[in-house]
């Protein structure tokens, strides 16, 4: 990187840190983006002189609100609700809702920022947003979840709409929560529209949406391997998490002949050296989706080891799929992965790897499917759910799976276009950052000061 570009990044990041004090995840996301985008802009004069870096790192607006709800003992509880509408430059705001006790403004701002470029990469007309609450769904009854979702929507409904902002699920927000949220929106607005995605199939949902993020992450890994004339068959794979993304990434790995050997949750991970089979995964789906149990129960059921409080990255593998939460692989763990033979990482989770880990992957020149690219399948099928809602029709599972595969291939091609190096190595993160940036930048330049 030339010295004057490095200097501009340092100055810019000083301003970002000053304006977004104590928001370390947001600073981390912007820093990683600037590292790739600034050098490209310095070589492309058409993108200079519009102050795009400042315009793209300040959200359009942030809504913060109180959510009061009644627990099963008749006590009033209070949580903090958020919606970060980062940019609608290329389409209505779009991005998930997260219910988790560690939700704060920094995490939602980083997620909304990344969502803008991820959505741009899909090629579909969607802006970027993220929202949620510091509400912990664990241990809550169905009635409590319903009352919380209804109260959350009592405020959120003023700020969203099928042409304004279309939320979806994320950590702690699955089919059950989306149904309660959608029901309340419908009641408050007296409209039936595609205002949320991830809906049930009987009321406007799309086939493949539940599976899309996990399947798409595996498709992206296969695209990266295919580019190197390799295949996923027979590869030993580590998966973290045991929620929506982890379950369907594992399912696709099994279907395509790979051998997933780990799953985790916030209590630790299980290692099944014989491989997680479709039958065992069906048991996990029931455990997590119906019984809402802990992954440690897998160890008792199938006679394997559970490692309490640990993450799976010390297990030898060919490929790794972080699918739980942000910053779950650090620099040391990345070194361990590579020392043990790992040749590729594809992130189902957002910001699964921290900045040190990414530097390790880049240095070792292993395949690194960054989240903006690798987990874009979920939002892509959400975009297709919006299209189906607008047309008042639905496509078949086969057609949607085909669309998902095509979209992931398109994202891979855009990453290769902008991330290829002279020796043939593809820096997928750089490719995703620049390709995602370019489309949004073109729109901002066209709008002038209106955006
Ligand atoms: P779920 O709530 O279905 O599952 C989350 C999983 O991650 C659970 O197993 C959970 O364990 C684990 N987890 C959460 N927080 C932590 C933590 N601090 N430490 C260890 N494990 C943790 O969420 P999703 O599967 O939907 O989302 C997972 C990731 O994928 C997130 O980063 C999300 O942003 C990203 N993503 C999701 C998309 C989607 O379509 N759902 C789309 C694109 C990205 P526990 O139950 O113990 O909390």
Short mmCIF file of C-alpha atoms and ligand atoms in Angstrom, two decimals:
data_model
loop_
_atom_site.label_atom_id
_atom_site.label_comp_id
_atom_site.label_asym_id
_atom_site.label_seq_id
_atom_site.Cartn_x
_atom_site.Cartn_y
_atom_site.Cartn_z
CA UNK A 1 0.00 0.00 0.00
CA UNK A 2 1.41 3.40 -0.93
CA UNK A 3 2.38 5.68 2.00
CA UNK A 4 -0.13 8.43 1.23
CA UNK A 5 -2.99 5.87 1.12
CA UNK A 6 -1.86 4.37 4.44
CA UNK A 7 -1.79 7.93 5.84
CA UNK A 8 -5.32 8.65 4.62
CA UNK A 9 -6.59 5.45 6.25
CA UNK A 10 -4.94 6.39 9.54
CA UNK A 11 -6.51 9.88 9.48
CA UNK A 12 -9.88 8.54 8.44
CA UNK A 13 -9.88 5.87 11.17
CA UNK A 14 -8.96 8.47 13.78
CA UNK A 15 -12.13 10.35 12.85
CA UNK A 16 -14.19 7.14 12.84
CA UNK A 17 -12.91 6.25 16.33
CA UNK A 18 -13.62 9.77 17.57
CA UNK A 19 -17.18 9.83 16.23
CA UNK A 20 -17.96 6.27 17.32
CA UNK A 21 -16.23 6.05 20.67
CA UNK A 22 -16.21 2.69 22.47
CA UNK A 23 -17.91 1.01 19.48
CA UNK A 24 -15.14 -1.45 18.83
CA UNK A 25 -16.98 -3.87 16.55
CA UNK A 26 -18.10 -0.98 14.34
CA UNK A 27 -14.56 0.43 14.25
CA UNK A 28 -13.24 -3.06 13.39
CA UNK A 29 -15.68 -3.45 10.47
CA UNK A 30 -14.92 0.00 9.06
CA UNK A 31 -11.15 -0.50 9.47
CA UNK A 32 -11.21 -3.77 7.56
CA UNK A 33 -13.29 -2.15 4.78
CA UNK A 34 -11.06 0.94 4.51
CA UNK A 35 -7.96 -1.26 4.25
CA UNK A 36 -9.26 -2.63 0.93
CA UNK A 37 -11.36 0.22 -0.44
CA UNK A 38 -8.97 3.18 0.03
CA UNK A 39 -6.16 1.78 -2.17
CA UNK A 40 -8.71 0.96 -4.90
CA UNK A 41 -10.23 4.45 -4.79
CA UNK A 42 -6.75 5.98 -4.95
CA UNK A 43 -6.36 4.27 -8.34
CA UNK A 44 -9.86 5.13 -9.60
CA UNK A 45 -10.24 8.93 -9.81
CA UNK A 46 -13.96 8.75 -10.71
CA UNK A 47 -14.60 7.74 -7.10
CA UNK A 48 -12.58 10.57 -5.57
CA UNK A 49 -13.90 13.97 -4.46
CA UNK A 50 -17.33 12.78 -3.29
CA UNK A 51 -16.38 12.12 0.35
CA UNK A 52 -17.77 8.59 -0.08
CA UNK A 53 -15.88 7.18 2.90
CA UNK A 54 -17.57 9.59 5.33
CA UNK A 55 -20.97 9.23 3.67
CA UNK A 56 -20.79 5.45 3.73
CA UNK A 57 -19.74 5.10 7.36
CA UNK A 58 -22.48 7.29 8.89
CA UNK A 59 -25.86 5.50 9.11
CA UNK A 60 -28.87 7.24 7.54
CA UNK A 61 -30.61 7.00 10.94
CA UNK A 62 -30.75 4.98 14.14
CA UNK A 63 -33.95 4.33 16.05
CA UNK A 64 -33.66 3.34 19.73
CA UNK A 65 -36.71 2.52 21.79
CA UNK A 66 -37.96 1.02 25.05
CA UNK A 67 -39.70 -2.35 24.91
CA UNK A 68 -41.93 -3.00 27.92
CA UNK A 69 -43.46 -6.47 28.22
CA UNK A 70 -45.07 -8.65 30.86
CA UNK A 71 -43.43 -11.90 32.02
CA UNK A 72 -45.30 -15.02 33.12
CA UNK A 73 -45.30 -13.84 36.74
CA UNK A 74 -47.11 -10.64 35.84
CA UNK A 75 -43.98 -8.49 36.28
CA UNK A 76 -43.19 -5.71 33.82
CA UNK A 77 -39.82 -6.10 32.11
CA UNK A 78 -37.93 -3.53 30.05
CA UNK A 79 -35.46 -4.03 27.17
CA UNK A 80 -33.76 -1.75 24.69
CA UNK A 81 -34.84 -2.08 21.04
CA UNK A 82 -32.92 -0.79 18.01
CA UNK A 83 -33.10 -0.40 14.25
CA UNK A 84 -30.01 0.88 12.44
CA UNK A 85 -31.01 1.99 8.93
CA UNK A 86 -27.59 2.36 7.41
CA UNK A 87 -28.22 2.97 3.71
CA UNK A 88 -31.09 2.74 1.23
CA UNK A 89 -28.97 3.89 -1.70
CA UNK A 90 -29.72 0.84 -3.85
CA UNK A 91 -33.01 -0.45 -2.40
CA UNK A 92 -35.21 -0.55 0.72
CA UNK A 93 -33.35 -1.11 3.99
CA UNK A 94 -32.91 -4.84 4.51
CA UNK A 95 -31.27 -6.84 7.29
CA UNK A 96 -32.00 -9.06 10.26
CA UNK A 97 -33.17 -8.60 13.83
CA UNK A 98 -31.04 -10.06 16.64
CA UNK A 99 -32.34 -10.87 20.12
CA UNK A 100 -29.38 -11.56 22.40
CA UNK A 101 -28.28 -10.15 25.77
CA UNK A 102 -25.03 -8.79 24.30
CA UNK A 103 -26.80 -6.71 21.61
CA UNK A 104 -25.61 -3.10 21.71
CA UNK A 105 -25.25 -0.21 19.30
CA UNK A 106 -21.70 -1.12 18.26
CA UNK A 107 -22.68 -4.65 17.22
CA UNK A 108 -25.78 -3.52 15.34
CA UNK A 109 -23.91 -0.69 13.60
CA UNK A 110 -21.19 -3.07 12.41
CA UNK A 111 -23.81 -5.54 11.18
CA UNK A 112 -25.82 -2.83 9.38
CA UNK A 113 -22.66 -1.42 7.76
CA UNK A 114 -21.58 -4.84 6.47
CA UNK A 115 -25.11 -5.60 5.34
CA UNK A 116 -25.01 -2.67 2.89
CA UNK A 117 -22.10 -4.17 0.95
CA UNK A 118 -23.26 -7.77 1.31
CA UNK A 119 -26.63 -6.85 -0.17
CA UNK A 120 -24.95 -4.93 -2.96
CA UNK A 121 -22.82 -8.00 -3.77
CA UNK A 122 -25.89 -10.19 -4.27
CA UNK A 123 -26.83 -8.10 -7.31
CA UNK A 124 -30.36 -7.58 -5.90
CA UNK A 125 -31.82 -4.11 -5.17
CA UNK A 126 -31.55 -4.03 -1.36
CA UNK A 127 -30.15 -1.43 1.04
CA UNK A 128 -28.66 -2.34 4.41
CA UNK A 129 -29.97 -2.28 8.00
CA UNK A 130 -29.87 -4.30 11.21
CA UNK A 131 -31.82 -4.24 14.44
CA UNK A 132 -32.78 -6.15 17.52
CA UNK A 133 -32.87 -5.99 21.28
CA UNK A 134 -30.82 -6.93 24.33
CA UNK A 135 -33.51 -9.50 25.09
CA UNK A 136 -32.46 -13.06 25.95
CA UNK A 137 -34.92 -15.59 24.49
CA UNK A 138 -33.22 -18.43 26.41
CA UNK A 139 -35.43 -19.89 29.12
CA UNK A 140 -38.45 -17.76 28.14
CA UNK A 141 -41.86 -19.35 27.61
CA UNK A 142 -43.66 -19.12 24.27
CA UNK A 143 -46.07 -16.62 25.82
CA UNK A 144 -43.20 -14.40 26.97
CA UNK A 145 -41.57 -14.53 23.52
CA UNK A 146 -44.89 -13.61 21.91
CA UNK A 147 -45.54 -10.69 24.26
CA UNK A 148 -41.98 -9.41 23.77
CA UNK A 149 -42.25 -9.62 19.96
CA UNK A 150 -45.61 -7.85 19.97
CA UNK A 151 -44.32 -5.05 22.15
CA UNK A 152 -41.16 -4.72 20.03
CA UNK A 153 -43.30 -4.40 16.92
CA UNK A 154 -45.58 -1.81 18.58
CA UNK A 155 -42.75 0.66 18.05
CA UNK A 156 -40.86 -0.82 15.09
CA UNK A 157 -43.91 -0.84 12.79
CA UNK A 158 -43.75 2.96 12.38
CA UNK A 159 -40.31 2.71 10.80
CA UNK A 160 -40.64 -0.24 8.41
CA UNK A 161 -42.68 -1.18 5.34
CA UNK A 162 -42.37 -3.25 2.15
CA UNK A 163 -40.83 -0.30 0.27
CA UNK A 164 -39.06 1.24 3.28
CA UNK A 165 -37.36 -1.36 5.44
CA UNK A 166 -37.84 -5.14 5.42
CA UNK A 167 -36.36 -6.89 8.50
CA UNK A 168 -35.60 -10.62 8.77
CA UNK A 169 -34.23 -13.04 11.40
CA UNK A 170 -30.77 -13.35 12.92
CA UNK A 171 -29.44 -14.75 16.22
CA UNK A 172 -32.40 -15.48 18.51
CA UNK A 173 -34.96 -14.58 15.85
CA UNK A 174 -36.21 -17.60 13.91
CA UNK A 175 -39.51 -18.71 12.37
CA UNK A 176 -41.41 -18.44 15.68
CA UNK A 177 -40.32 -14.85 16.38
CA UNK A 178 -40.85 -13.71 12.76
CA UNK A 179 -44.40 -15.10 12.92
CA UNK A 180 -45.23 -13.16 16.10
CA UNK A 181 -43.65 -9.99 14.67
CA UNK A 182 -45.46 -10.32 11.35
CA UNK A 183 -48.80 -11.03 13.04
CA UNK A 184 -48.47 -7.86 15.11
CA UNK A 185 -47.43 -5.74 12.11
CA UNK A 186 -50.42 -7.04 10.16
CA UNK A 187 -52.74 -6.21 13.05
CA UNK A 188 -51.34 -2.69 13.59
CA UNK A 189 -51.18 -1.67 9.93
CA UNK A 190 -54.23 -3.57 8.68
CA UNK A 191 -52.16 -4.63 5.65
CA UNK A 192 -50.79 -7.95 4.46
CA UNK A 193 -47.51 -7.13 2.76
CA UNK A 194 -43.98 -8.48 2.43
CA UNK A 195 -42.75 -6.36 5.33
CA UNK A 196 -40.69 -9.14 6.91
CA UNK A 197 -38.87 -12.08 5.35
CA UNK A 198 -38.44 -15.54 6.83
CA UNK A 199 -42.23 -15.89 7.13
CA UNK A 200 -43.99 -19.25 7.32
CA UNK A 201 -44.78 -20.90 3.99
CA UNK A 202 -48.53 -20.56 4.55
CA UNK A 203 -48.34 -16.78 4.94
CA UNK A 204 -45.97 -15.40 2.33
CA UNK A 205 -42.70 -17.18 3.16
CA UNK A 206 -40.31 -18.58 0.60
CA UNK A 207 -39.01 -22.09 0.09
CA UNK A 208 -35.29 -22.43 0.90
CA UNK A 209 -35.18 -19.27 3.08
CA UNK A 210 -34.59 -21.29 6.25
CA UNK A 211 -31.74 -23.22 4.63
CA UNK A 212 -30.34 -20.41 2.48
CA UNK A 213 -27.55 -18.97 4.64
CA UNK A 214 -26.06 -22.33 5.62
CA UNK A 215 -26.46 -23.86 2.14
CA UNK A 216 -25.09 -20.69 0.52
CA UNK A 217 -21.99 -20.73 2.73
CA UNK A 218 -21.21 -24.27 1.59
CA UNK A 219 -21.92 -23.36 -2.06
CA UNK A 220 -19.48 -20.47 -1.74
CA UNK A 221 -16.79 -22.77 -0.31
CA UNK A 222 -17.41 -25.15 -3.22
CA UNK A 223 -17.06 -22.25 -5.69
CA UNK A 224 -13.72 -21.31 -4.09
CA UNK A 225 -12.51 -24.92 -4.19
CA UNK A 226 -13.72 -25.35 -7.80
CA UNK A 227 -11.71 -22.27 -8.77
CA UNK A 228 -8.66 -24.22 -7.53
CA UNK A 229 -9.90 -27.36 -9.32
CA UNK A 230 -10.65 -29.08 -6.02
CA UNK A 231 -13.83 -30.53 -4.51
CA UNK A 232 -15.44 -30.60 -1.08
CA UNK A 233 -16.00 -34.35 -1.15
CA UNK A 234 -14.31 -36.23 1.67
CA UNK A 235 -13.13 -33.07 3.46
CA UNK A 236 -13.23 -33.03 7.26
CA UNK A 237 -15.07 -29.89 8.34
CA UNK A 238 -15.42 -27.97 11.59
CA UNK A 239 -18.71 -26.15 12.12
CA UNK A 240 -19.37 -23.86 15.07
CA UNK A 241 -22.83 -22.96 16.34
CA UNK A 242 -25.90 -25.19 16.29
CA UNK A 243 -28.52 -22.65 15.24
CA UNK A 244 -30.08 -21.95 11.87
CA UNK A 245 -26.89 -21.30 9.89
CA UNK A 246 -24.83 -24.11 11.47
CA UNK A 247 -27.56 -26.73 11.03
CA UNK A 248 -28.09 -26.06 7.32
CA UNK A 249 -24.38 -25.67 6.56
CA UNK A 250 -23.90 -29.09 8.17
CA UNK A 251 -26.81 -30.52 6.16
CA UNK A 252 -25.34 -29.34 2.86
CA UNK A 253 -21.86 -30.62 3.81
CA UNK A 254 -23.35 -34.07 4.44
CA UNK A 255 -25.35 -33.98 1.19
CA UNK A 256 -22.22 -33.09 -0.80
CA UNK A 257 -20.04 -35.83 0.66
CA UNK A 258 -18.00 -33.84 3.21
CA UNK A 259 -17.56 -34.93 6.82
CA UNK A 260 -18.66 -32.37 9.44
CA UNK A 261 -17.31 -33.37 12.87
CA UNK A 262 -18.16 -30.53 15.28
CA UNK A 263 -21.05 -28.33 16.42
CA UNK A 264 -21.14 -25.89 19.32
CA UNK A 265 -23.19 -23.44 21.35
CA UNK A 266 -22.29 -20.91 24.01
CA UNK A 267 -21.71 -23.81 26.45
CA UNK A 268 -18.93 -25.51 24.42
CA UNK A 269 -18.50 -27.86 21.46
CA UNK A 270 -18.97 -31.54 20.60
CA UNK A 271 -16.50 -33.52 18.51
CA UNK A 272 -17.88 -36.53 16.63
CA UNK A 273 -14.85 -38.09 14.88
CA UNK A 274 -17.06 -40.49 12.88
CA UNK A 275 -18.87 -37.54 11.35
CA UNK A 276 -22.30 -36.01 11.92
CA UNK A 277 -24.78 -37.92 9.75
CA UNK A 278 -28.18 -36.86 8.42
CA UNK A 279 -29.84 -38.95 11.17
CA UNK A 280 -27.77 -37.32 13.92
CA UNK A 281 -28.48 -33.91 12.41
CA UNK A 282 -32.22 -34.62 12.44
CA UNK A 283 -31.81 -35.22 16.19
CA UNK A 284 -29.95 -31.87 16.53
CA UNK A 285 -32.74 -30.06 14.63
CA UNK A 286 -35.29 -31.47 17.03
CA UNK A 287 -33.06 -30.58 20.01
CA UNK A 288 -32.51 -26.98 18.91
CA UNK A 289 -35.68 -26.09 17.03
CA UNK A 290 -38.29 -27.91 19.18
CA UNK A 291 -36.83 -28.82 22.58
CA UNK A 292 -34.50 -25.78 22.70
CA UNK A 293 -31.84 -27.89 24.44
CA UNK A 294 -28.03 -27.66 24.71
CA UNK A 295 -25.48 -29.23 22.33
CA UNK A 296 -23.85 -31.03 25.30
CA UNK A 297 -26.83 -33.42 25.12
CA UNK A 298 -25.46 -34.67 21.76
CA UNK A 299 -22.44 -36.05 23.60
CA UNK A 300 -24.65 -38.15 25.90
CA UNK A 301 -26.93 -39.27 23.07
CA UNK A 302 -24.17 -40.37 20.66
CA UNK A 303 -21.33 -41.24 23.05
CA UNK A 304 -18.86 -38.53 21.94
CA UNK A 305 -16.94 -35.88 23.89
CA UNK A 306 -18.23 -32.46 24.85
CA UNK A 307 -15.66 -29.73 25.54
CA UNK A 308 -17.32 -27.27 27.95
CA UNK A 309 -16.51 -23.60 27.43
CA UNK A 310 -14.24 -24.31 24.42
CA UNK A 311 -14.41 -23.54 20.69
CA UNK A 312 -13.76 -26.24 18.07
CA UNK A 313 -10.76 -24.74 16.24
CA UNK A 314 -8.10 -27.02 17.78
CA UNK A 315 -9.58 -30.11 16.08
CA UNK A 316 -7.61 -31.04 12.91
CA UNK A 317 -9.61 -30.33 9.74
CA UNK A 318 -9.52 -29.49 6.04
CA UNK A 319 -12.16 -26.74 6.15
CA UNK A 320 -13.71 -24.53 8.85
CA UNK A 321 -17.17 -22.94 8.96
CA UNK A 322 -17.69 -20.47 11.81
CA UNK A 323 -21.49 -20.24 12.05
CA UNK A 324 -22.20 -18.94 15.59
CA UNK A 325 -21.29 -15.34 16.35
CA UNK A 326 -18.76 -12.51 15.86
CA UNK A 327 -15.06 -12.77 16.74
CA UNK A 328 -15.13 -16.51 17.40
CA UNK A 329 -11.74 -17.18 15.75
CA UNK A 330 -8.76 -15.15 16.97
CA UNK A 331 -5.19 -14.99 15.61
CA UNK A 332 -3.93 -17.89 17.74
CA UNK A 333 -6.85 -20.09 16.76
CA UNK A 334 -6.29 -19.22 13.09
CA UNK A 335 -2.62 -20.28 13.46
CA UNK A 336 -3.77 -23.55 15.04
CA UNK A 337 -6.20 -24.20 12.20
CA UNK A 338 -3.49 -23.73 9.60
CA UNK A 339 -0.90 -25.75 11.53
CA UNK A 340 -3.43 -28.60 11.60
CA UNK A 341 -3.90 -28.53 7.81
CA UNK A 342 -6.93 -26.30 7.31
CA UNK A 343 -7.04 -25.04 3.71
CA UNK A 344 -10.16 -22.90 3.77
CA UNK A 345 -12.54 -20.92 5.99
CA UNK A 346 -16.04 -19.81 4.94
CA UNK A 347 -17.96 -17.65 7.38
CA UNK A 348 -21.63 -18.33 7.94
CA UNK A 349 -21.39 -16.01 10.95
CA UNK A 350 -20.87 -12.28 10.55
CA UNK A 351 -17.33 -11.22 11.57
CA UNK A 352 -16.62 -14.81 12.60
CA UNK A 353 -12.88 -14.12 12.46
CA UNK A 354 -11.21 -11.18 14.16
CA UNK A 355 -8.69 -8.89 12.41
CA UNK A 356 -5.68 -10.94 13.60
CA UNK A 357 -7.19 -14.16 12.28
CA UNK A 358 -7.86 -12.56 8.88
CA UNK A 359 -4.23 -11.40 8.74
CA UNK A 360 -3.14 -15.00 9.43
CA UNK A 361 -5.31 -16.38 6.61
CA UNK A 362 -4.02 -13.76 4.20
CA UNK A 363 -0.40 -14.47 5.12
CA UNK A 364 -0.88 -18.24 4.74
CA UNK A 365 -2.84 -17.61 1.50
CA UNK A 366 -5.57 -20.09 2.37
CA UNK A 367 -9.09 -19.73 0.99
CA UNK A 368 -11.02 -17.20 3.02
CA UNK A 369 -14.72 -16.74 2.22
CA UNK A 370 -15.49 -13.57 4.15
CA UNK A 371 -19.03 -13.14 5.53
CA UNK A 372 -20.07 -10.39 3.09
CA UNK A 373 -19.68 -12.98 0.36
CA UNK A 374 -20.03 -16.41 1.97
CA UNK A 375 -23.18 -15.83 4.02
CA UNK A 376 -25.02 -13.61 1.53
CA UNK A 377 -27.26 -16.53 0.51
CA UNK A 378 -29.70 -15.78 3.34
CA UNK A 379 -30.38 -12.21 2.38
CA UNK A 380 -30.38 -13.17 -1.31
CA UNK A 381 -33.29 -15.57 -0.77
CA UNK A 382 -34.92 -12.91 1.42
CA UNK A 383 -34.69 -10.65 -1.65
CA UNK A 384 -36.38 -13.41 -3.65
CA UNK A 385 -39.08 -13.69 -0.95
CA UNK A 386 -39.72 -9.94 -1.41
CA UNK A 387 -39.97 -10.43 -5.17
CA UNK A 388 -42.43 -13.32 -4.75
CA UNK A 389 -44.52 -11.26 -2.29
CA UNK A 390 -44.67 -8.36 -4.74
CA UNK A 391 -45.72 -10.66 -7.57
CA UNK A 392 -48.15 -12.54 -5.26
CA UNK A 393 -46.79 -15.88 -6.39
CA UNK A 394 -44.24 -18.42 -5.24
CA UNK A 395 -41.42 -20.30 -6.89
CA UNK A 396 -40.69 -23.97 -6.24
CA UNK A 397 -37.97 -25.26 -3.95
CA UNK A 398 -36.03 -26.48 -6.98
CA UNK A 399 -36.18 -23.10 -8.72
CA UNK A 400 -35.12 -21.24 -5.58
CA UNK A 401 -32.23 -23.59 -4.87
CA UNK A 402 -31.11 -23.01 -8.45
CA UNK A 403 -31.37 -19.21 -7.97
CA UNK A 404 -29.38 -19.47 -4.72
CA UNK A 405 -26.59 -21.43 -6.42
CA UNK A 406 -26.51 -18.92 -9.31
CA UNK A 407 -26.40 -15.93 -6.96
CA UNK A 408 -23.53 -17.46 -4.92
CA UNK A 409 -21.65 -18.15 -8.16
CA UNK A 410 -22.21 -14.54 -9.25
CA UNK A 411 -20.83 -13.28 -5.94
CA UNK A 412 -17.81 -15.57 -6.34
CA UNK A 413 -17.19 -14.19 -9.82
CA UNK A 414 -17.37 -10.57 -8.59
CA UNK A 415 -14.88 -11.41 -5.82
CA UNK A 416 -12.52 -13.01 -8.34
CA UNK A 417 -12.84 -9.96 -10.62
CA UNK A 418 -11.83 -7.49 -7.90
CA UNK A 419 -9.71 -9.70 -5.63
CA UNK A 420 -7.36 -11.61 -7.96
CA UNK A 421 -3.63 -11.11 -7.53
CA UNK A 422 -0.96 -11.56 -10.20
CA UNK A 423 0.05 -15.01 -8.89
CA UNK A 424 -3.55 -16.25 -9.13
CA UNK A 425 -4.34 -16.01 -5.40
CA UNK A 426 -7.81 -14.57 -4.81
CA UNK A 427 -8.22 -12.23 -1.86
CA UNK A 428 -11.98 -12.77 -1.49
CA UNK A 429 -12.30 -10.20 1.26
CA UNK A 430 -10.76 -7.47 -0.87
CA UNK A 431 -12.83 -8.57 -3.87
CA UNK A 432 -16.06 -8.48 -1.82
CA UNK A 433 -15.25 -5.11 -0.26
CA UNK A 434 -14.52 -3.45 -3.58
CA UNK A 435 -17.31 -5.04 -5.62
CA UNK A 436 -19.85 -4.26 -2.87
CA UNK A 437 -18.55 -0.70 -2.54
CA UNK A 438 -18.66 0.11 -6.23
CA UNK A 439 -22.39 -0.33 -6.80
CA UNK A 440 -23.32 1.70 -3.71
CA UNK A 441 -20.75 4.36 -4.63
CA UNK A 442 -22.21 4.73 -8.13
CA UNK A 443 -25.64 5.39 -6.61
CA UNK A 444 -24.32 7.92 -4.09
CA UNK A 445 -22.43 9.80 -6.78
CA UNK A 446 -25.58 9.90 -8.92
CA UNK A 447 -27.69 11.26 -6.03
CA UNK A 448 -25.32 14.10 -5.12
CA UNK A 449 -26.00 15.52 -1.68
CA UNK A 450 -29.40 13.80 -1.51
CA UNK A 451 -27.61 10.77 -0.06
P1 LIG B 1 -29.21 -18.77 15.85
O1 LIG B 1 -29.76 -17.99 16.97
O2 LIG B 1 -30.11 -19.72 15.13
O3 LIG B 1 -27.95 -19.62 16.34
C1 LIG B 1 -26.85 -18.99 16.93
C2 LIG B 1 -25.88 -20.06 17.39
O4 LIG B 1 -24.69 -19.41 17.80
C3 LIG B 1 -26.38 -20.84 18.59
O5 LIG B 1 -25.87 -22.14 18.54
C4 LIG B 1 -25.79 -20.06 19.75
O6 LIG B 1 -25.61 -20.80 20.95
C5 LIG B 1 -24.44 -19.67 19.19
N1 LIG B 1 -23.95 -18.46 19.85
C6 LIG B 1 -24.56 -17.26 19.90
N2 LIG B 1 -23.82 -16.39 20.62
C7 LIG B 1 -22.73 -17.08 21.01
C8 LIG B 1 -21.58 -16.75 21.77
N3 LIG B 1 -21.43 -15.50 22.25
N4 LIG B 1 -20.64 -17.71 21.96
C9 LIG B 1 -20.80 -18.96 21.46
N5 LIG B 1 -21.87 -19.33 20.72
C10 LIG B 1 -22.81 -18.40 20.51
O7 LIG B 1 -28.56 -17.71 14.84
P2 LIG B 1 -28.19 -17.88 13.31
O8 LIG B 1 -27.75 -19.26 13.05
O9 LIG B 1 -29.30 -17.29 12.52
O10 LIG B 1 -26.95 -16.87 13.17
C11 LIG B 1 -25.61 -17.29 13.38
C12 LIG B 1 -24.66 -16.30 12.71
O11 LIG B 1 -24.94 -16.24 11.30
C13 LIG B 1 -24.74 -14.86 13.21
O12 LIG B 1 -23.45 -14.28 13.14
C14 LIG B 1 -25.63 -14.20 12.17
O13 LIG B 1 -25.44 -12.80 12.10
C15 LIG B 1 -25.15 -14.89 10.91
N6 LIG B 1 -26.07 -14.82 9.80
C16 LIG B 1 -27.35 -15.34 9.92
C17 LIG B 1 -28.21 -15.27 8.85
C18 LIG B 1 -29.55 -15.93 8.88
O14 LIG B 1 -30.18 -16.01 7.82
N7 LIG B 1 -30.03 -16.44 10.00
C19 LIG B 1 -27.84 -14.56 7.60
C20 LIG B 1 -26.45 -14.15 7.55
C21 LIG B 1 -25.64 -14.26 8.63
P3 LIG B 1 -26.56 -20.50 22.21
O15 LIG B 1 -27.87 -21.09 21.84
O16 LIG B 1 -25.88 -21.17 23.34
O17 LIG B 1 -26.61 -19.01 22.37
#
